[in-house]
Coordinates of C-alpha atoms in Angstrom, one line a residue:
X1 CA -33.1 37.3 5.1
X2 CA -33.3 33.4 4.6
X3 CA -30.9 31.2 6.2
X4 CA -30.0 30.2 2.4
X5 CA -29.5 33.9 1.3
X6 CA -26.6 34.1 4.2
X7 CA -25.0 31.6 3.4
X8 CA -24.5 32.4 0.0
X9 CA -23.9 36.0 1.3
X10 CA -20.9 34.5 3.5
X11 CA -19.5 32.4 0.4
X12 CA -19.1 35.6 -1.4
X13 CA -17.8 37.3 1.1
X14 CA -15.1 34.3 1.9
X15 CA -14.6 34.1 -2.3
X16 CA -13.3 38.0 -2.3
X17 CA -11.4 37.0 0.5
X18 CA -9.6 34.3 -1.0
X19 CA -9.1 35.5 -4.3
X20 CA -7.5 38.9 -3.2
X21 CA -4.7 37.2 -0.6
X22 CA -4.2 34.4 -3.5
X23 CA -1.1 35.8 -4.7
X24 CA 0.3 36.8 -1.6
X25 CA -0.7 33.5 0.3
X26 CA 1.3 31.5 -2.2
X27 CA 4.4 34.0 -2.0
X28 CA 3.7 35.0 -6.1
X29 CA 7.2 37.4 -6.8
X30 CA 10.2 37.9 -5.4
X31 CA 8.9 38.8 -1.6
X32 CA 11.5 37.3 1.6
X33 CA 10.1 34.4 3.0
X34 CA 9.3 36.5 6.4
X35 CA 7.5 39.1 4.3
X36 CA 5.0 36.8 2.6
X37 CA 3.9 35.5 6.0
X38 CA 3.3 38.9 7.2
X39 CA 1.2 39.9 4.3
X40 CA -0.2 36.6 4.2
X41 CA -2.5 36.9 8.1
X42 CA -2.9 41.4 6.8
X43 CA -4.3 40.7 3.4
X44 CA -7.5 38.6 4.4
X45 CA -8.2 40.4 7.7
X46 CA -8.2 44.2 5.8
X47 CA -10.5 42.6 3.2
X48 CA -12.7 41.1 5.4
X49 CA -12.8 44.4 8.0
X50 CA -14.6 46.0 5.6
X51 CA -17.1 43.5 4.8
X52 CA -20.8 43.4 6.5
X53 CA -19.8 40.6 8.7
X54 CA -17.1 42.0 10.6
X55 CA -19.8 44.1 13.3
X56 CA -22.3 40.5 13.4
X57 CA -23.7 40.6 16.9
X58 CA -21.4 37.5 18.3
X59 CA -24.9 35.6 19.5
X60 CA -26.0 35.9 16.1
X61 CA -22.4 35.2 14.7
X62 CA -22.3 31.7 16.5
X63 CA -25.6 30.9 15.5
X64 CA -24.8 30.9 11.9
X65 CA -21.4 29.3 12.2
X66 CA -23.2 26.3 14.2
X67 CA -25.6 26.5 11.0
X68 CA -22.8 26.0 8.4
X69 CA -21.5 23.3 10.5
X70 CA -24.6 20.9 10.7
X71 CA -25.5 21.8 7.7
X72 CA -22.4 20.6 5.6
X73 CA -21.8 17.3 7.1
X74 CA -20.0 15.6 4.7
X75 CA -17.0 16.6 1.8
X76 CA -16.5 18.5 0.0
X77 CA -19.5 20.8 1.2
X78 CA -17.3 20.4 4.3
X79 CA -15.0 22.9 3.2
X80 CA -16.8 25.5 3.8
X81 CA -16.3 24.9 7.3
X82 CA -12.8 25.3 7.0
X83 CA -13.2 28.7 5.2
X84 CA -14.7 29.9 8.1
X85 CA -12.0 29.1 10.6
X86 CA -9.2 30.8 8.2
X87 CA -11.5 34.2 8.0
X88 CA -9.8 35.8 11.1
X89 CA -8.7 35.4 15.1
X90 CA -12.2 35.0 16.5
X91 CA -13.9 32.8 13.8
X92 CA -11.5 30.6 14.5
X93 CA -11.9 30.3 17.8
X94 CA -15.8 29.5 17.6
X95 CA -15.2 26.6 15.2
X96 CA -12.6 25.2 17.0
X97 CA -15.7 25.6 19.7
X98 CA -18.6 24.3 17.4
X99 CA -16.6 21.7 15.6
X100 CA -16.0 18.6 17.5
X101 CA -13.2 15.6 17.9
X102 CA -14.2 12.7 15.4
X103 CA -14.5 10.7 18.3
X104 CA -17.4 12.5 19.1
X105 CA -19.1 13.6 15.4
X106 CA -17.8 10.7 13.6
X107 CA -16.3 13.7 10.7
X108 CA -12.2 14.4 9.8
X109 CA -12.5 18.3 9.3
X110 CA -9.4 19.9 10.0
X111 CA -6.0 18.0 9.4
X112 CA -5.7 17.6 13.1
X113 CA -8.4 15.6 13.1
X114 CA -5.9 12.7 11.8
X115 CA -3.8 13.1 14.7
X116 CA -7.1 12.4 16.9
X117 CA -8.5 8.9 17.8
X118 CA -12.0 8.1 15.3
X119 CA -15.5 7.5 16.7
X120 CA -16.4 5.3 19.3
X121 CA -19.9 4.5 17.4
X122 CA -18.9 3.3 14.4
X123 CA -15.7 2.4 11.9
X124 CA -14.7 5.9 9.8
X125 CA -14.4 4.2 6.2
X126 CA -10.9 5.0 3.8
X127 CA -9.3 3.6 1.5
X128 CA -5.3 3.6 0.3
X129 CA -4.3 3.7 -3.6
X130 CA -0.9 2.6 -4.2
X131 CA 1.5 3.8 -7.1
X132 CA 3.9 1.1 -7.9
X133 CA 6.1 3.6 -9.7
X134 CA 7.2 5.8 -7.7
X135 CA 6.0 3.8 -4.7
X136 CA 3.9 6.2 -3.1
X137 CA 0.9 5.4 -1.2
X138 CA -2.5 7.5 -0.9
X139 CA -5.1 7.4 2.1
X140 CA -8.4 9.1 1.5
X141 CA -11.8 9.6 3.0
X142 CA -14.3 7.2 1.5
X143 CA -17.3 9.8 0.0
X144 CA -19.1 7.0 -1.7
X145 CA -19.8 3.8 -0.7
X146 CA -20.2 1.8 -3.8
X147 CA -17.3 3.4 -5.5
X148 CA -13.3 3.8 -4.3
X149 CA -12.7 6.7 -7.3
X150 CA -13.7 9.4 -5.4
X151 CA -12.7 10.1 -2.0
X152 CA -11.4 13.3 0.2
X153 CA -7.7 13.3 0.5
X154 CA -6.0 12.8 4.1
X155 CA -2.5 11.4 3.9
X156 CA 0.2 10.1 1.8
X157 CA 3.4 8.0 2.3
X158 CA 6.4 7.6 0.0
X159 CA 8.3 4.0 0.5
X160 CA 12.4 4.9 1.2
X161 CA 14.4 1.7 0.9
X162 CA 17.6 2.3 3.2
X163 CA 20.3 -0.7 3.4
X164 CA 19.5 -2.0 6.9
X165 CA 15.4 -1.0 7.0
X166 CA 12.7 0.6 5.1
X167 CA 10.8 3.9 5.9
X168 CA 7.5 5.1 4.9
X169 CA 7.5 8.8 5.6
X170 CA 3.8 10.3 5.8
X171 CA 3.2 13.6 4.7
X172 CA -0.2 15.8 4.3
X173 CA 0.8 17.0 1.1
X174 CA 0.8 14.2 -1.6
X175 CA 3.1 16.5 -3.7
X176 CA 5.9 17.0 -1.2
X177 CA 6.3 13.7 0.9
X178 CA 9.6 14.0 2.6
X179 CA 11.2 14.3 6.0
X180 CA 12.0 17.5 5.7
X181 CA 9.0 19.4 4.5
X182 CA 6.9 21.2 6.6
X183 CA 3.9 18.8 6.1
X184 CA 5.8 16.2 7.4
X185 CA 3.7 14.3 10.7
X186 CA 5.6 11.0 10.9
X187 CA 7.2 7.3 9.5
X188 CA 6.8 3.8 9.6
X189 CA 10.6 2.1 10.3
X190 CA 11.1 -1.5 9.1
X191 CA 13.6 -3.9 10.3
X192 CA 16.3 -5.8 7.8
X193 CA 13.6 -8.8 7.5
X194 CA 10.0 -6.7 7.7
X195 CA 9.5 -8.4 10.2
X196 CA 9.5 -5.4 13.3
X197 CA 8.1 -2.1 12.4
X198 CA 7.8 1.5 14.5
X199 CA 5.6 4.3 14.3
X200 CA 7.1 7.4 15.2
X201 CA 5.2 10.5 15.3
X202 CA 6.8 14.0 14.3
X203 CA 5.3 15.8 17.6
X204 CA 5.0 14.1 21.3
X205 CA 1.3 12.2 21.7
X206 CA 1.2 13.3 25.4
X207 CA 2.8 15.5 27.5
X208 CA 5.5 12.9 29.2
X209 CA 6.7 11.2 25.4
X210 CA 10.3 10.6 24.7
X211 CA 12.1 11.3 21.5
X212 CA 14.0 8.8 19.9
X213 CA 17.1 10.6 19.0
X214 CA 17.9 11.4 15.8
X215 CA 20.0 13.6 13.0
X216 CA 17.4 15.8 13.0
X217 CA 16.7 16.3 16.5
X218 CA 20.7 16.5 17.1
X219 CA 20.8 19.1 14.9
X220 CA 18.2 20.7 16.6
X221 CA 19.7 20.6 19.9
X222 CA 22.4 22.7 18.3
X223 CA 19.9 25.3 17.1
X224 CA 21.3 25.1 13.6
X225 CA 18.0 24.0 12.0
X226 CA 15.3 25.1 9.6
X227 CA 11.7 25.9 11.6
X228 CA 10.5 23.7 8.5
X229 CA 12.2 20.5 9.9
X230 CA 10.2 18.0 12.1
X231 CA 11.0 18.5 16.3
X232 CA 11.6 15.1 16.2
X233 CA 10.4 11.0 16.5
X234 CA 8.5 9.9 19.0
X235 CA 7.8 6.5 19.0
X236 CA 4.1 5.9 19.1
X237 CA 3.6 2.0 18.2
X238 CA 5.1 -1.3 17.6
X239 CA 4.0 -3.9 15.0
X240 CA 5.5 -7.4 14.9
X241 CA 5.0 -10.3 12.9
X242 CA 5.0 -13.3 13.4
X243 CA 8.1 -15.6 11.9
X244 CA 6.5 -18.7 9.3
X245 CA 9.8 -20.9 10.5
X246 CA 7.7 -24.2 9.2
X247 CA 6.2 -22.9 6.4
X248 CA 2.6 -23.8 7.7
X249 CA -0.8 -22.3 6.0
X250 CA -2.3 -19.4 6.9
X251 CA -2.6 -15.6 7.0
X252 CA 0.2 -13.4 8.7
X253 CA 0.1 -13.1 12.6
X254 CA 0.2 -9.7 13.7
X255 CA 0.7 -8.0 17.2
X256 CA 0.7 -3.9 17.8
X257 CA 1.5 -2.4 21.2
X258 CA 0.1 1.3 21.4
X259 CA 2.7 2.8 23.1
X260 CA 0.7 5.9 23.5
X261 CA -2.5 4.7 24.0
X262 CA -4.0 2.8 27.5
X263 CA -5.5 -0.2 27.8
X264 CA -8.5 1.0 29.6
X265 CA -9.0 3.3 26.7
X266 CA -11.3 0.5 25.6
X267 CA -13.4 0.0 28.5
X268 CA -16.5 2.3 28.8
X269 CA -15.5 5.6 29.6
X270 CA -11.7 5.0 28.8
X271 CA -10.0 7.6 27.6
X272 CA -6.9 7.7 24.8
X273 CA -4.6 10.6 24.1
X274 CA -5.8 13.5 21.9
X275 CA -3.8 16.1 20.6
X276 CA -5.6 19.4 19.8
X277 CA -3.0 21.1 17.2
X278 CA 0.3 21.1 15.8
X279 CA 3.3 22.5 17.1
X280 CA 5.1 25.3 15.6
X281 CA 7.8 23.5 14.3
X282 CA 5.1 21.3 11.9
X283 CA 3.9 24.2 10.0
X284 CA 5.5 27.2 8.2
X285 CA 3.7 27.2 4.8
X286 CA 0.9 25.2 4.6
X287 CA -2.2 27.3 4.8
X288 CA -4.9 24.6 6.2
X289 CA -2.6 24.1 9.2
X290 CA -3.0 27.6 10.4
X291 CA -6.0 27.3 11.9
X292 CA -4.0 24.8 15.0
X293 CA -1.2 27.3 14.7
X294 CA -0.3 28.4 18.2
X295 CA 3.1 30.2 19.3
X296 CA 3.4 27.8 21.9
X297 CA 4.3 24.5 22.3
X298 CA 2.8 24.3 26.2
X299 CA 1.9 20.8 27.4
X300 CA -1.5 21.8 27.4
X301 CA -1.7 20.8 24.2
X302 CA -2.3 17.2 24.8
X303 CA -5.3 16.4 26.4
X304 CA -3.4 13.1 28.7
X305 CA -0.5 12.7 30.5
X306 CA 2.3 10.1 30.2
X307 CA 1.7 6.6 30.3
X308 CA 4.2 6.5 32.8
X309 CA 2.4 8.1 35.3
X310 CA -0.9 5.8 34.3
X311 CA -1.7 2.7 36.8
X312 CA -2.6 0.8 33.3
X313 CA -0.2 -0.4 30.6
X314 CA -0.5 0.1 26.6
X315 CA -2.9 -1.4 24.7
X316 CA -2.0 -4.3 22.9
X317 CA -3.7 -5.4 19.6
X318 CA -3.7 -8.9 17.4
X319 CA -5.3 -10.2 14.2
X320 CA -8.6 -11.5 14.8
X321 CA -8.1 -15.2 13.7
X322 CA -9.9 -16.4 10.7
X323 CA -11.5 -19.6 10.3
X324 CA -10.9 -22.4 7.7
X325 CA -14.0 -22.3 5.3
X326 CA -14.1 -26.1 4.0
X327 CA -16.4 -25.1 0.6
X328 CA -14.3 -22.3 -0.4
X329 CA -10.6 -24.4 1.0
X330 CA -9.6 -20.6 2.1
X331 CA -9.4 -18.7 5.2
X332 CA -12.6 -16.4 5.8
X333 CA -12.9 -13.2 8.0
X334 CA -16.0 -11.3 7.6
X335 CA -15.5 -7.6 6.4
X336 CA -18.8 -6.9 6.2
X337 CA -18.3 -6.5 2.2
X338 CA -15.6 -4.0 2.3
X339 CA -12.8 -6.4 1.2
X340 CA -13.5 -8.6 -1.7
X341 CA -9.7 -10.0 -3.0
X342 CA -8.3 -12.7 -1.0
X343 CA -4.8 -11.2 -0.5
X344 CA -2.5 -12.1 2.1
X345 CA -2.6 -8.4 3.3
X346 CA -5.9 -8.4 4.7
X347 CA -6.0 -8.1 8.0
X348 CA -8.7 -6.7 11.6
X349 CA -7.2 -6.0 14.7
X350 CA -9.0 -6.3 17.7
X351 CA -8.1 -6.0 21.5
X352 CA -5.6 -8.8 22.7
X353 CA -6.2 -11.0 25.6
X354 CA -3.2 -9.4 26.8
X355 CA -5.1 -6.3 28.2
X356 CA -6.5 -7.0 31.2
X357 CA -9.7 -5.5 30.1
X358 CA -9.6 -7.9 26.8
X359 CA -12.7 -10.4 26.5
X360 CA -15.8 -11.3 24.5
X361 CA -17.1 -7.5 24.8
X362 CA -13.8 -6.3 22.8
X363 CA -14.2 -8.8 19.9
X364 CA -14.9 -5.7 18.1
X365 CA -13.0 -4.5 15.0
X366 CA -10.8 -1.5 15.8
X367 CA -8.6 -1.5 12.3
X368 CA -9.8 -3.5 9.1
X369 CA -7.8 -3.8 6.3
X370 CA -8.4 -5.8 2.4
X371 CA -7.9 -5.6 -1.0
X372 CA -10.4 -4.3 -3.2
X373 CA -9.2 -4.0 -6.6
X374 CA -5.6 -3.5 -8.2
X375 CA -3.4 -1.3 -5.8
X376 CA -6.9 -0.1 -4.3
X377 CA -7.3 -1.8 -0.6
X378 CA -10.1 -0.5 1.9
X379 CA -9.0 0.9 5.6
X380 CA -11.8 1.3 8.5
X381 CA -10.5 2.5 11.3
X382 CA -12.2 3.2 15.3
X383 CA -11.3 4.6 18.8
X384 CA -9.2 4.6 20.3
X385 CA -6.7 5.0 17.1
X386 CA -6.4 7.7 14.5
X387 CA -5.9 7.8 11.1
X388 CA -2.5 8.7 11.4
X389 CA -1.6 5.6 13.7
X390 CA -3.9 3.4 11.2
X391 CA -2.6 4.5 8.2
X392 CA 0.8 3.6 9.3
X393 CA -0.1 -0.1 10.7
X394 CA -2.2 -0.7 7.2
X395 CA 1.8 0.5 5.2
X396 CA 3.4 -2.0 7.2
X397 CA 1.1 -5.0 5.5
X398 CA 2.5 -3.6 1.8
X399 CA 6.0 -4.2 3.0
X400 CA 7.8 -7.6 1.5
X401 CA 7.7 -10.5 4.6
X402 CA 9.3 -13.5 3.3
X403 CA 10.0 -15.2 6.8
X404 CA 6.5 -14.3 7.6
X405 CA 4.8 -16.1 4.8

């Protein structure tokens, strides 16, 4: 049998699979809660005990997977990949094997992957729509190079104007972008002026992080709390700009200090944080999230300790400075092409002089951010942040900065 003809054997085999726990995976009629989740890990696994596959010599079984996964390198052929780690227990376990960090294969597979810090190699390239009406925002995976239409989606963020700040919660379900929905990984909190903005994450970034307390992690305390709600906001990152007292020229001033993240991440052989699933308390009813599901929340998790415990401090990041072009009477960076409306917003981040490790070698763009059409703006992003942390930098440039400009 030809590589081809197994593949498209597997397909079929993953297509009775899905379409037969469908119904029961969604919670279709009037099933408890607790019931549908039962059915929903029997269903699949009775199916797929009965198909060829289940007595695959595991040599020959690994082989294949490792097939599927160099083979569909890029979305939505990707997806297949993802069928394979829902199938059952021990498929899972070999992707989570075969399929590596995207610091290391440059590719966002599973929705983990946005909690993990991009390639070293090379920026991963997104881009973020935003809906003025219902002030939503959209990040998604860039599939196409010449064209922003089309694109894998990763994360979205609904703007919630409070009277003292703003917050940006970010969700991994574009229909359901709340604080309390299960798909809920994190926010962006403003200041009164826009001026001071925190990134807080909905599950600790290493194993020594500190919650900021909360309502929801009070309530928690008291063990009177939905399993759906977040465990609770640890801060993660904290973005400044810089007050325009005299009015001057020029683009906004930026300054980010990665609270979870070391400076020496960015020397060679530096190493950031990298979480390798989601807690319990993240996931109830989202099916793509299973695959991290664990029923412990062990420190183990996290593949770093505290920063405390680190001889190095937090990495601290800054605009890159543009220069005055005297032709154009405008202020230039070079995005390589991927930004081509001067706007205010655009912005790179690079390593501040403020690390020790900071010099000419870490001119290199680790965020990028520009307008590219109406509500459509490009966001490239590299170790040692993830999407998650860049997504949330990129929402505060949308938010209003009248002392800043």
């Amino acid at each position: 049998m030809s590589f081809k003809s197994i593949i498209q054997d597997m397909k079929g085999e993953f297509g009775s699979i899905s379409r037969r726990g469908f119904d029961v995976k969604f919670g279709y009629g009037m099933r408890s809660r607790s019931h549908r989740v039962v059915q929903d890990s029997s269903v699949p696994v009775d199916v797929f005990k009965q198909s060829c596959w289940a007595n695959m010599p595991p040599e020959l079984l690994r082989d294949v997977l490792m097939r599927i996964e160099a083979s569909e390198s890029t979305w939505p052929p990707r997806k297949n990949v993802v069928v394979c780690a829902g199938v059952c227990r021990n498929w899972r376990e070999i992707m989570k094997e075969i399929v590596k960090t995207p610091e290391i294969s440059c590719k966002l597979t599973f929705p983990i992957s946005l909690k993990q810090p991009g390639s070293r190699d090379s920026l991963l390239q997104c881009y973020i729509k935003r809906n003025r009406s219902n002030q939503t925002y959209y990040l998604y995976l860039g599939l196409n190079q010449a064209s922003n239409d089309d694109g894998k989606f990763l994360l979205a963020a609904r703007k919630c104007r409070r009277p003292t700040c703003t917050d940006y919660i970010i969700s991994l379900n574009c229909n359901d972008v709340s604080k309390g929905s299960s798909t809920y990984i994190g926010k962006l909190r403003s200041n009164f002026l826009g001026t001071k903005f925190t990134v807080y994450d909905a599950q600790p970034p290493n194993a020594g992080a500190k919650v900021t307390k909360s309502c929801s992690t009070r309530l928690i305390n008291m063990k009177q709390v939905s399993p759906r709600v977040p465990a609770g906001n640890y801060p993660v990152a904290h973005i400044s700009y810089e007050l325009n007292v005299l009015g001057s020229r020029g683009p906004r001033r930026m300054h980010c200090v990665m609270d979870a993240i070391p400076a020496s991440s960015i020397e060679p052989g530096g190493v950031a944080p990298t979480q390798t699933e989601f807690l319990h308390s993240n996931l109830d009813t989202f099916p793509s999230l299973l695959f991290f599901r664990s029923k412990s929340t062990r420190a183990e998790s996290f593949q770093s300790g505290p920063l405390s415990d680190q001889k190095d401090g937090m990495l601290v990041l800054r605009n890159k400075s543009p220069r005055w072009h005297e032709q154009l009477q405008c202020w230039c960076l070079n995005f390589n092409g991927r930004v081509t409306v001067a706007s205010v917003k655009n912005f790179q981040l690079v390593a501040s002089p403020e690390n020790a490790a900071a010099g000419q070698e870490h001119e290199n763009v680790i965020l990028q951010f520009g307008k590219v059409g109406k509500d459509v703006f490009t966001m490239d992003y590299q170790y040692p942040i993830s999407a998650f942390q860049a997504f949330a930098i990129c929402l505060s440039s949308f938010d209003t900065k009248i002392a800043c400009e």
